[in-house]
XYZ file of C-alpha atoms in Angstrom:
720
model
C 82.985 83.736 -49.951
C 86.618 83.419 -49.090
C 88.840 80.635 -50.884
C 91.968 79.202 -49.483
C 95.102 81.194 -48.791
C 97.083 81.195 -52.335
C 100.726 80.172 -51.816
C 102.584 81.693 -54.778
C 105.559 79.060 -56.265
C 108.380 81.540 -55.118
C 106.631 81.692 -51.571
C 106.287 78.190 -51.202
C 109.691 77.516 -51.894
C 110.796 79.438 -50.025
C 108.615 77.398 -47.240
C 109.864 74.498 -48.562
C 113.472 75.843 -47.724
C 113.100 76.507 -44.446
C 112.235 72.661 -43.576
C 114.418 70.225 -41.754
C 115.100 67.039 -40.964
C 115.723 65.538 -38.009
C 118.950 63.841 -36.733
C 119.754 60.128 -36.555
C 121.366 58.548 -33.834
C 124.534 56.320 -34.590
C 124.115 52.844 -34.233
C 126.306 50.416 -33.206
C 128.596 49.233 -36.729
C 131.474 48.717 -38.002
C 129.924 51.822 -40.567
C 129.026 55.346 -38.835
C 126.629 55.884 -41.687
C 124.346 53.369 -40.054
C 121.179 54.701 -38.173
C 118.867 52.843 -35.902
C 116.760 55.748 -35.729
C 115.781 57.378 -39.520
C 112.814 59.657 -40.305
C 109.968 58.489 -42.669
C 109.204 60.017 -45.707
C 106.910 62.900 -43.312
C 110.443 63.425 -40.931
C 108.771 61.912 -38.238
C 111.377 59.715 -37.418
C 113.399 61.853 -34.939
C 110.364 63.852 -34.050
C 111.112 66.411 -36.297
C 109.651 68.491 -38.907
C 110.450 67.088 -42.111
C 107.512 68.101 -44.323
C 107.459 70.418 -46.600
C 104.645 72.745 -46.762
C 102.730 75.254 -45.124
C 99.995 74.608 -43.437
C 97.205 72.402 -43.929
C 99.500 72.542 -47.849
C 102.030 70.304 -46.417
C 104.132 67.881 -48.451
C 105.547 64.775 -47.033
C 109.454 64.642 -47.775
C 110.530 62.101 -50.476
C 111.825 59.504 -48.454
C 114.136 58.412 -45.849
C 118.250 59.160 -45.700
C 119.423 55.849 -47.311
C 122.705 56.282 -45.586
C 121.505 56.283 -42.498
C 119.549 53.002 -42.656
C 120.958 49.886 -41.258
C 122.283 47.923 -43.878
C 125.529 48.152 -42.416
C 124.638 47.047 -38.826
C 127.354 44.614 -38.780
C 127.935 42.127 -35.731
C 131.205 41.801 -34.378
C 131.964 38.323 -32.767
C 130.891 38.472 -29.371
C 132.830 37.986 -25.922
C 130.945 37.909 -22.585
C 133.435 38.907 -19.636
C 132.836 36.333 -16.605
C 130.614 37.520 -13.626
C 131.923 38.329 -10.337
C 129.067 36.288 -8.754
C 126.064 34.459 -9.919
C 122.823 35.894 -8.176
C 120.273 33.190 -6.703
C 116.602 33.559 -6.931
C 114.907 34.986 -3.927
C 113.079 31.877 -1.662
C 109.738 33.414 -1.932
C 109.165 33.213 -5.247
C 105.797 33.243 -6.927
C 106.399 31.925 -10.328
C 102.662 31.708 -11.474
C 102.313 36.100 -10.795
C 103.904 38.264 -13.320
C 103.488 41.810 -14.126
C 102.144 42.920 -17.120
C 105.119 44.310 -18.710
C 107.778 43.690 -21.401
C 111.777 44.159 -19.886
C 114.010 45.818 -22.850
C 117.206 45.047 -22.622
C 119.647 47.660 -24.164
C 123.298 47.287 -24.915
C 123.827 51.777 -24.623
C 123.164 54.885 -26.185
C 124.500 53.603 -29.309
C 122.314 50.604 -29.629
C 120.672 50.802 -32.939
C 117.811 48.260 -31.768
C 116.383 50.379 -28.920
C 113.893 52.493 -31.631
C 112.733 49.572 -32.993
C 111.875 47.568 -29.326
C 109.942 50.544 -28.328
C 108.086 51.050 -31.633
C 106.805 47.488 -31.103
C 105.485 47.951 -28.069
C 104.034 51.387 -28.562
C 102.411 50.338 -31.064
C 100.606 47.961 -28.954
C 100.306 50.113 -26.253
C 102.182 47.319 -23.805
C 104.089 48.928 -21.169
C 107.361 48.859 -20.355
C 110.577 49.484 -19.064
C 114.351 50.027 -20.730
C 117.230 49.010 -18.905
C 120.763 50.091 -20.069
C 122.602 47.140 -19.348
C 126.027 49.007 -20.087
C 125.342 51.194 -17.067
C 122.569 49.867 -14.757
C 123.549 45.955 -13.457
C 120.967 42.987 -14.296
C 120.151 41.428 -10.637
C 117.227 39.612 -9.108
C 115.565 42.922 -7.588
C 115.599 44.550 -10.921
C 113.205 41.170 -12.445
C 111.465 39.909 -9.114
C 109.508 41.919 -6.958
C 110.132 42.126 -3.094
C 106.437 39.807 -2.715
C 108.550 37.103 -5.018
C 106.375 37.975 -8.092
C 107.452 38.498 -11.547
C 107.991 42.396 -12.909
C 108.127 41.649 -16.002
C 106.053 39.013 -18.393
C 108.872 39.482 -21.718
C 112.189 40.181 -22.214
C 113.262 41.651 -25.624
C 116.786 41.845 -26.802
C 118.085 44.733 -29.101
C 120.609 42.014 -30.383
C 120.615 38.408 -29.119
C 124.248 39.330 -27.437
C 123.540 43.151 -26.224
C 126.642 43.558 -28.395
C 128.669 46.802 -27.454
C 131.528 47.947 -29.867
C 134.717 49.123 -27.688
C 136.084 50.508 -30.572
C 139.561 48.495 -30.764
C 138.044 45.486 -32.537
C 136.492 43.677 -29.690
C 132.609 43.515 -29.205
C 131.751 42.787 -25.597
C 128.609 41.835 -24.242
C 126.591 44.703 -21.893
C 125.651 41.789 -19.762
C 128.670 39.573 -18.251
C 127.979 36.357 -17.720
C 126.705 36.280 -14.180
C 123.888 38.552 -15.387
C 123.406 36.699 -18.521
C 122.689 33.356 -15.923
C 120.452 35.637 -13.552
C 118.360 36.740 -16.581
C 118.234 33.040 -17.901
C 116.971 31.788 -14.297
C 114.559 34.360 -14.270
C 113.323 33.284 -17.663
C 113.351 29.666 -16.655
C 111.434 30.356 -13.559
C 108.683 32.628 -14.038
C 108.300 30.731 -18.212
C 108.533 34.311 -19.753
C 109.816 34.380 -23.512
C 113.140 36.338 -24.507
C 112.651 38.163 -28.214
C 116.280 38.813 -29.805
C 114.977 41.616 -32.676
C 118.745 40.864 -34.617
C 121.383 38.254 -34.144
C 124.150 36.196 -35.909
C 123.494 33.079 -34.473
C 126.533 31.431 -32.923
C 126.899 29.832 -29.312
C 127.761 33.300 -27.183
C 125.862 33.958 -24.851
C 123.825 31.278 -25.350
C 122.914 28.812 -29.130
C 119.766 28.936 -30.147
C 120.260 25.777 -33.167
C 121.573 28.425 -35.187
C 124.471 29.197 -37.177
C 124.854 32.132 -40.006
C 126.016 30.787 -43.258
C 129.679 33.089 -43.634
C 129.677 34.848 -47.205
C 125.662 34.870 -47.332
C 125.895 38.652 -45.576
C 123.285 40.997 -47.713
C 121.524 43.865 -47.717
C 118.670 42.785 -49.536
C 116.814 40.047 -49.740
C 113.213 39.052 -49.082
C 111.472 36.879 -46.121
C 108.985 34.085 -46.186
C 107.003 32.748 -43.563
C 106.605 28.776 -43.344
C 103.248 26.999 -41.880
C 104.917 27.440 -38.403
C 105.671 31.377 -39.259
C 102.074 31.834 -39.943
C 100.882 30.598 -36.936
C 102.907 32.546 -34.945
C 102.625 36.043 -37.356
C 98.609 34.549 -37.580
C 98.128 38.527 -38.977
C 99.891 38.054 -42.226
C 99.745 36.344 -45.414
C 102.161 34.276 -47.169
C 103.207 37.172 -49.692
C 106.812 37.160 -49.578
C 107.887 40.077 -47.194
C 111.071 42.900 -48.668
C 113.754 43.288 -46.331
C 115.726 45.914 -47.873
C 118.526 48.312 -46.482
C 118.808 45.812 -43.436
C 121.940 43.987 -42.700
C 121.366 39.912 -42.484
C 122.714 37.061 -41.555
C 120.973 34.270 -43.156
C 121.217 30.702 -40.874
C 121.234 27.071 -41.185
C 120.047 25.095 -38.739
C 122.469 23.355 -36.476
C 122.132 20.440 -34.402
C 122.957 21.556 -30.133
C 122.391 19.163 -27.847
C 118.993 19.806 -25.688
C 117.671 22.703 -28.044
C 114.923 22.843 -30.140
C 114.528 24.833 -33.238
C 111.643 25.664 -34.788
C 111.843 27.519 -38.614
C 109.394 30.338 -39.032
C 110.885 32.341 -42.293
C 113.431 31.654 -44.500
C 114.953 33.791 -47.211
C 115.147 32.558 -51.299
C 117.897 30.497 -50.879
C 116.228 28.160 -47.798
C 118.197 30.201 -45.405
C 116.565 31.079 -41.858
C 115.735 34.383 -41.347
C 113.813 33.572 -38.010
C 112.885 31.116 -35.505
C 111.845 29.957 -32.508
C 114.120 27.673 -30.048
C 113.646 25.931 -26.513
C 116.956 25.798 -24.618
C 117.782 22.779 -23.002
C 116.487 24.284 -19.705
C 113.184 24.976 -21.108
C 113.016 28.490 -21.843
C 111.155 30.061 -24.982
C 113.116 32.335 -27.428
C 112.463 33.882 -30.738
C 115.578 35.145 -32.797
C 115.662 37.682 -36.475
C 118.657 37.498 -38.240
C 117.603 40.695 -39.898
C 118.773 44.287 -38.269
C 115.647 45.836 -37.796
C 114.299 49.609 -37.963
C 110.761 51.049 -37.097
C 110.302 52.721 -40.094
C 111.028 49.812 -42.525
C 108.292 47.218 -43.565
C 109.691 44.327 -42.575
C 109.910 45.425 -39.182
C 106.623 46.880 -39.175
C 105.179 43.879 -40.702
C 106.699 41.804 -38.407
C 106.126 43.570 -35.109
C 102.162 42.825 -34.147
C 103.257 39.082 -34.518
C 106.568 39.707 -32.119
C 104.441 41.311 -29.702
C 101.553 38.417 -29.836
C 104.075 35.890 -29.405
C 106.377 37.529 -26.739
C 103.068 38.168 -24.453
C 101.674 34.747 -25.149
C 98.501 37.480 -26.460
C 97.978 38.710 -23.007
C 99.043 42.421 -22.624
C 97.519 46.273 -21.499
C 96.758 47.836 -24.684
C 95.671 46.333 -28.062
C 97.448 47.017 -31.735
C 94.358 48.051 -34.103
C 94.919 49.037 -37.884
C 93.151 52.416 -39.647
C 92.957 53.796 -42.803
C 91.710 57.503 -42.423
C 91.537 60.106 -44.908
C 90.424 63.868 -45.037
C 89.634 65.963 -47.802
C 90.116 69.749 -46.781
C 88.255 72.891 -48.078
C 84.814 71.141 -50.039
C 82.811 74.230 -51.373
C 85.785 76.441 -51.825
C 87.933 77.936 -55.000
C 91.088 76.655 -54.094
C 94.874 76.744 -56.400
C 95.231 75.084 -59.288
C 98.588 73.828 -60.676
C 99.376 72.699 -63.984
C 101.612 70.257 -65.188
C 103.714 73.409 -67.214
C 104.297 74.622 -63.012
C 101.642 77.567 -63.828
C 98.751 78.297 -61.834
C 95.908 79.068 -63.831
C 91.892 79.730 -62.853
C 91.049 78.467 -59.438
C 89.790 74.775 -58.849
C 86.586 73.543 -57.412
C 85.463 70.434 -57.094
C 82.057 69.812 -59.365
C 78.690 68.167 -58.812
C 79.588 65.504 -60.926
C 83.040 65.126 -58.861
C 81.528 64.526 -55.854
C 79.124 61.814 -57.439
C 81.805 60.009 -58.651
C 83.845 60.339 -55.452
C 80.903 58.018 -53.871
C 81.333 55.509 -56.483
C 85.083 55.237 -56.009
C 84.696 54.923 -52.648
C 81.862 52.131 -52.901
C 84.018 50.588 -55.289
C 86.884 50.172 -53.141
C 84.778 48.922 -50.299
C 83.958 46.508 -52.813
C 87.005 45.474 -54.216
C 89.057 45.621 -51.083
C 87.800 43.468 -48.395
C 90.481 44.617 -45.913
C 88.550 48.130 -45.729
C 84.738 47.671 -45.715
C 83.659 50.554 -43.956
C 86.698 52.937 -45.693
C 84.855 56.528 -46.115
C 86.431 60.036 -46.536
C 86.104 62.523 -44.316
C 85.016 65.772 -46.339
C 86.452 69.028 -44.269
C 83.789 71.576 -45.514
C 84.038 75.172 -45.707
C 80.383 76.241 -45.876
C 80.952 80.034 -46.867
C 81.518 78.121 -50.603
C 78.386 76.390 -50.354
C 74.688 77.435 -51.557
C 72.187 76.225 -48.870
C 69.482 77.430 -51.009
C 69.224 74.764 -53.412
C 67.522 71.657 -53.676
C 68.537 67.725 -53.263
C 70.205 66.476 -56.304
C 71.720 62.652 -56.763
C 72.094 62.851 -60.422
C 74.367 65.376 -62.645
C 71.862 67.596 -63.226
C 73.542 71.226 -63.625
C 70.272 73.195 -65.150
C 68.230 72.027 -62.149
C 70.409 73.716 -59.604
C 72.535 76.945 -58.920
C 75.272 74.914 -57.930
C 75.292 71.462 -58.274
C 78.352 70.498 -55.813
C 76.029 71.935 -52.843
C 72.557 70.134 -54.430
C 74.612 66.852 -54.718
C 76.455 67.132 -50.946
C 72.415 67.546 -49.999
C 71.881 63.833 -51.323
C 75.274 62.173 -50.370
C 74.574 64.001 -46.560
C 75.566 60.603 -44.562
C 77.734 59.037 -47.441
C 80.575 60.979 -45.770
C 81.758 62.146 -42.367
C 81.687 65.756 -43.108
C 83.990 67.516 -40.765
C 83.712 71.308 -39.905
C 86.129 73.140 -41.591
C 85.538 76.825 -40.341
C 83.224 79.107 -42.471
C 85.974 81.184 -44.853
C 89.436 79.161 -44.186
C 90.464 82.263 -42.535
C 93.593 82.343 -40.588
C 92.944 81.853 -36.893
C 96.610 82.418 -35.314
C 95.529 85.974 -34.569
C 91.692 86.369 -34.206
C 89.378 88.164 -31.582
C 86.788 85.795 -30.075
C 83.465 86.696 -31.911
C 85.503 86.392 -35.379
C 86.580 82.722 -34.301
C 83.229 81.685 -32.967
C 81.225 83.127 -36.200
C 83.615 81.242 -38.357
C 83.229 77.556 -36.531
C 79.150 78.178 -35.539
C 77.947 79.751 -38.633
C 79.922 76.615 -40.997
C 77.891 74.218 -38.524
C 74.530 76.073 -39.486
C 75.669 75.464 -43.211
C 76.325 72.255 -42.384
C 72.388 71.513 -40.627
C 71.044 73.572 -43.315
C 72.301 71.347 -45.924
C 71.892 68.406 -44.228
C 74.884 66.828 -43.344
C 76.283 64.258 -41.051
C 78.604 65.763 -39.504
C 81.322 65.115 -36.632
C 80.192 68.001 -34.378
C 82.911 67.804 -31.796
C 85.729 67.470 -34.441
C 87.406 71.286 -36.027
C 90.204 71.519 -38.453
C 91.224 75.335 -38.804
C 92.369 76.655 -42.215
C 96.111 75.653 -42.270
C 96.046 73.930 -38.970
C 95.584 77.619 -37.865
C 95.543 78.948 -34.242
C 98.066 76.175 -32.579
C 101.151 78.395 -33.082
C 102.559 77.502 -36.119
C 102.451 80.824 -37.610
C 104.461 84.255 -38.963
C 105.323 85.798 -35.736
C 104.471 88.978 -37.289
C 101.166 88.256 -38.236
C 98.691 90.944 -36.643
C 95.401 89.318 -37.563
C 94.362 92.181 -40.141
C 95.273 89.742 -43.347
C 93.552 86.447 -42.377
C 92.533 86.351 -45.882
C 95.901 86.287 -47.855
C 99.444 84.736 -47.328
C 101.871 85.604 -44.374
C 103.965 88.316 -44.735
C 106.815 85.879 -43.688
C 107.440 81.793 -43.166
C 105.439 80.194 -40.584
C 107.502 79.093 -37.578
C 107.020 76.468 -35.002
C 106.426 79.083 -31.402
C 104.884 76.025 -29.919
C 101.528 75.550 -28.719
C 101.989 77.899 -25.723
C 101.425 80.460 -28.754
C 98.190 78.985 -29.306
C 95.489 81.429 -30.481
C 93.060 81.220 -26.565
C 90.465 83.179 -28.624
C 90.437 79.721 -30.721
C 90.535 77.202 -27.895
C 87.688 79.462 -26.090
C 85.830 79.611 -29.457
C 85.873 75.865 -29.668
C 85.155 74.886 -26.552
C 82.011 76.932 -26.304
C 80.731 75.571 -29.933
C 80.780 72.277 -28.889
C 84.482 71.063 -30.248
C 86.195 68.928 -28.467
C 88.746 67.386 -30.631
C 90.819 69.511 -33.160
C 93.295 68.652 -36.018
C 97.052 69.200 -35.640
C 99.956 69.063 -38.455
C 101.963 65.647 -37.478
C 105.037 67.569 -39.996
C 105.152 70.507 -37.345
C 107.008 69.020 -33.992
C 105.188 70.767 -30.929
C 101.655 69.600 -32.629
C 102.106 65.643 -31.449
C 103.891 63.872 -28.671
C 107.512 62.636 -29.505
C 107.519 60.955 -26.324
C 104.269 59.023 -26.853
C 104.333 58.640 -30.784
C 100.772 57.024 -30.697
C 99.364 59.754 -28.504
C 97.205 62.677 -29.355
C 98.056 65.954 -27.539
C 95.360 67.502 -24.305
C 95.824 71.257 -25.072
C 98.513 72.777 -22.806
C 96.392 75.786 -22.309
C 92.711 74.604 -22.449
C 91.994 71.306 -21.120
C 88.875 71.292 -23.267
C 90.750 70.742 -26.286
C 92.661 67.618 -27.537
C 94.680 67.594 -30.692
C 94.376 64.608 -32.959
C 97.678 64.641 -35.391
C 97.126 64.382 -39.441
C 99.852 62.978 -41.913
C 100.758 64.760 -44.712
C 101.518 63.396 -47.672
C 102.735 64.211 -51.138
C 99.851 64.725 -53.327
C 100.352 68.077 -53.425
C 97.498 70.577 -52.252
C 96.384 72.091 -55.929
C 97.229 69.564 -58.809
C 94.244 67.478 -60.278
C 96.097 65.137 -62.483
C 98.747 62.612 -62.686
C 100.551 64.727 -64.846
C 100.364 67.241 -62.383
C 101.050 65.750 -59.266
C 104.174 64.638 -60.297
C 105.340 67.479 -62.374
C 105.372 69.185 -58.895
C 106.864 66.018 -57.328
C 109.444 66.460 -59.447
C 110.212 70.036 -59.402
C 110.918 69.505 -56.124
C 112.781 65.979 -55.325
C 113.622 65.350 -59.103
C 117.164 65.326 -60.093
C 116.975 69.137 -61.578
C 115.136 69.799 -58.365
C 115.090 72.341 -55.839
C 115.792 69.040 -53.309
C 117.390 66.557 -55.226
C 116.788 62.873 -53.794
C 115.955 60.785 -56.713
C 118.195 59.737 -59.697
C 115.603 60.150 -62.063
C 111.814 62.241 -62.742
C 109.090 59.453 -61.155
C 106.643 58.316 -63.341
C 102.826 58.553 -61.660
C 103.521 54.831 -61.404
C 106.280 55.199 -58.959
C 105.134 58.308 -57.119
C 102.515 56.261 -55.852
C 104.900 53.093 -55.559
C 106.080 55.519 -52.779
C 103.493 57.068 -51.562
C 101.807 53.525 -50.692
C 104.951 52.666 -48.733
C 104.953 55.848 -46.618
C 100.957 54.967 -46.207
C 101.816 51.188 -45.347
C 104.264 52.767 -42.794
C 101.730 54.745 -40.789
C 98.895 52.254 -41.214
C 101.104 49.494 -39.882
C 101.853 51.372 -36.586
C 98.327 51.429 -35.244
C 97.548 54.564 -34.790
C 94.269 56.051 -36.339
C 95.594 59.372 -37.531
C 94.640 60.958 -40.612
C 96.170 61.343 -44.074
C 94.780 64.476 -45.159
C 94.236 65.779 -49.039
C 92.292 68.663 -50.139
C 89.587 68.902 -52.854
C 91.377 69.423 -56.124
C 92.968 65.924 -55.178
C 89.472 64.563 -56.033
C 88.690 65.697 -59.348
C 87.605 63.356 -61.616
C 90.652 63.048 -64.149
C 89.245 60.088 -65.642
C 86.366 57.806 -66.076
C 85.940 56.870 -62.473
C 89.281 57.786 -61.166
C 91.054 60.421 -59.259
C 94.505 61.298 -57.411
C 93.446 60.972 -53.698
C 91.647 57.347 -54.450
C 94.418 56.136 -56.414
C 96.705 57.045 -53.293
C 94.010 55.216 -51.295
C 94.000 52.346 -53.764
C 97.670 52.286 -53.747
C 98.093 51.928 -50.110
C 95.283 49.143 -49.693
C 96.713 47.198 -52.543
C 99.951 47.098 -50.978
C 98.615 46.568 -47.238
C 96.345 43.771 -48.657
C 99.057 41.711 -50.246
C 100.834 40.966 -46.731
C 98.050 41.712 -44.038
C 94.997 39.243 -42.993
C 93.882 42.312 -40.842
C 90.446 44.606 -41.283
C 91.657 48.153 -41.307
C 89.150 50.824 -39.398
C 87.674 53.796 -40.347
C 86.131 56.135 -37.749
C 84.075 58.702 -38.132
C 86.039 62.115 -36.396
C 83.907 62.483 -33.407
C 84.627 58.075 -32.565
C 88.628 58.766 -33.656
C 89.049 61.756 -31.508
C 87.456 59.951 -28.925
C 89.473 56.676 -29.671
C 92.891 58.788 -29.584
C 91.971 60.437 -26.290
C 91.393 57.084 -24.638
C 94.743 55.249 -25.558
C 96.113 58.602 -25.008
C 94.566 58.500 -21.006
C 95.518 54.077 -20.568
C 99.104 55.079 -22.314
C 100.159 57.611 -19.565
C 98.527 56.426 -16.951
C 100.541 53.195 -17.739
C 103.519 55.054 -18.007
C 102.984 56.912 -14.823
C 102.495 53.484 -12.786
C 98.968 54.471 -11.840
C 97.526 51.666 -14.097
C 98.751 48.099 -13.892
C 98.101 44.352 -14.682
C 98.980 41.244 -13.068
C 98.549 38.005 -14.601
C 97.794 35.491 -11.934
C 98.498 32.144 -14.358
C 97.397 29.529 -11.880
C 93.919 31.156 -11.801
C 94.059 32.441 -15.437
C 93.124 35.411 -14.635
C 94.490 39.345 -14.597
C 93.921 41.436 -12.124
C 93.610 45.258 -13.167
C 94.339 47.951 -11.025
C 93.795 52.034 -10.837
C 95.135 54.053 -7.906
C 94.281 57.491 -9.552
C 90.903 57.576 -10.372
C 88.699 55.902 -12.838
C 91.004 55.507 -16.656
C 90.220 53.501 -19.970
C 92.230 49.996 -19.641
C 92.621 48.008 -22.700
C 93.290 44.206 -22.255
C 94.610 41.871 -24.794
C 93.542 38.188 -24.485
C 91.122 39.131 -22.113
C 88.402 35.743 -22.877
C 85.098 37.527 -23.680
C 87.125 40.182 -25.241
C 85.933 41.514 -28.844
C 87.760 39.595 -31.431
C 90.110 41.691 -34.011
C 92.023 38.910 -36.650
C 92.339 35.949 -34.384
C 93.053 37.810 -31.053
C 90.464 39.261 -28.713
C 90.627 42.579 -26.308
C 88.184 43.908 -23.848
C 87.600 47.545 -22.863
C 87.313 48.719 -19.741
C 86.625 52.095 -17.606
C 88.599 51.377 -14.657
C 88.031 52.461 -10.841
C 89.838 50.144 -8.293
C 90.869 46.235 -9.280
C 89.054 44.565 -11.386
C 89.777 40.423 -12.252
C 89.494 39.420 -15.811
C 89.340 35.891 -17.234
C 92.222 35.129 -19.924
C 92.922 33.204 -22.477
C 96.635 33.006 -23.569
C 97.796 32.060 -26.902
């Protein structure tokens, strides 16, 4: 029996030092430290590898670079240049026909709002186009198809005036007056809603019936929805939402002839932070007065409701939320780090611990209605199990040679058991026969123990075999640590023997590491990755977090974390050592970020994290509970937990749908007069999800239906 590769602290230090942070994109601002693209705690905001760790021992980075958050995203007074020619709409307009697609209007390459606009739509799978208004004219041909139908069902402005910083103290709009008039006429004629993600409300280029209150600008406040706001953001509760690191223009109502304004949210002083507004010509608009960023809590919490309002709830794709937690290395011994930062005797989960995990899992389901079906996925290594033991459901070690294996027999249906290979060997350089044995014999152990397994799924030891490796590895030391630090050599350096062994063993879904840049799709952050070397293998990325792989108690967890990120640590980030409560608060912020983005990517921890360090408590369950407390404070939507085989199928289906939409082979056209959407696939059978379908499955207050589509299909819809 082999146990997971031991990482000496000196080697871990080298690995940590090798990890970088992604670059950020400058914002339009009077302060060049602002940014519209910020790495989250895993370092994934800009697509880089910001995690600290090694293989399946990765740690999330401590937090975002606060100097790059949009706390100084200042909007100067907008000016609109006169247009040369006002365009008229073509005579053949069909205002009741709209493509199910959204237009994002951007002010240019330094636009700080573009990341939020993309994320808002990506997280629901809504197709969109981006028009850089600083470079591309906006004319009727961009908005109306040759047959007279509308190209877009909604319009997002990254800020209400599409301001550009000219660098000379002026802030011209990226659209001239004729282009604004063309946009407004399109919105009026086709009854298309407009969302301004950020604004300092005034009268240019149009009036929302609001004025920002001079002197009230702030970077830290909170937002509370009123009754009208809760109707728009129907997935949210009434709790105040923190608005931090975000430049905000608290505003007041202003009476404007013909304009009707409905406040949706206010700050603690009653000033307006969000409102809908109907223009004098009948157009519907929604404006936010805080800067947005896809990794800030307020942006993420508001995102789903904004998308639903903009599209009237009828769109391609769907936004669901998930809570997936994997525990690696079950049955094996693993490293154990004490609170004094020394390695001690290896730790192996006990049968008593596993019995208590079931109790903890049941308690989470009972105490948090948001997670009624939560279950851990246990990634097991059968080389550490004993199949010749009786089934035991009690803490009776004298009745068996291995209580953990006996209890696993008893709890065979209580968890999602997933193949983690027989011995946790590194598979970067491994012959086909050995790789096949490692996969298939582990399934055999699971079968003998009677485990209810996700047989089509596999997690390799250290996520090995996928090109994140020591380039000098010759495969002769697969039970030991690598000689040198691992490098991201790309999926092209994956072990083809592993891929072939996986496919021949019935594996379709292979876990990858989201902290490794090549193992997730930066162009489609909600997608999985079809393996480029073997189409039979589909990668599902997993998130690391900051619960280290070798800690079992709160003191151990915080001691190691502070040794890295405390003021005296290797990579100082915090101004003091965090307590365990502060550590969990920080961790739950990042967990909330990942949950709200609507992807089912799992978070992964390790078997020492399930040790019952006190009655009914473990580090892993503390982490889950902290995430659920925070999520339940804000959201009404239930969280889905899928078995790994179903999770893989979900991610693969979503990926195929999004890719088909992006390629233009999957589309939807809304015929509002008929009350139907025509779905069309021009490239064979593809999966499609239609939100707003009248006969769809209810999730929260919204319905969505799924189809496997070939050709065209008309579906009745019920708009919000």
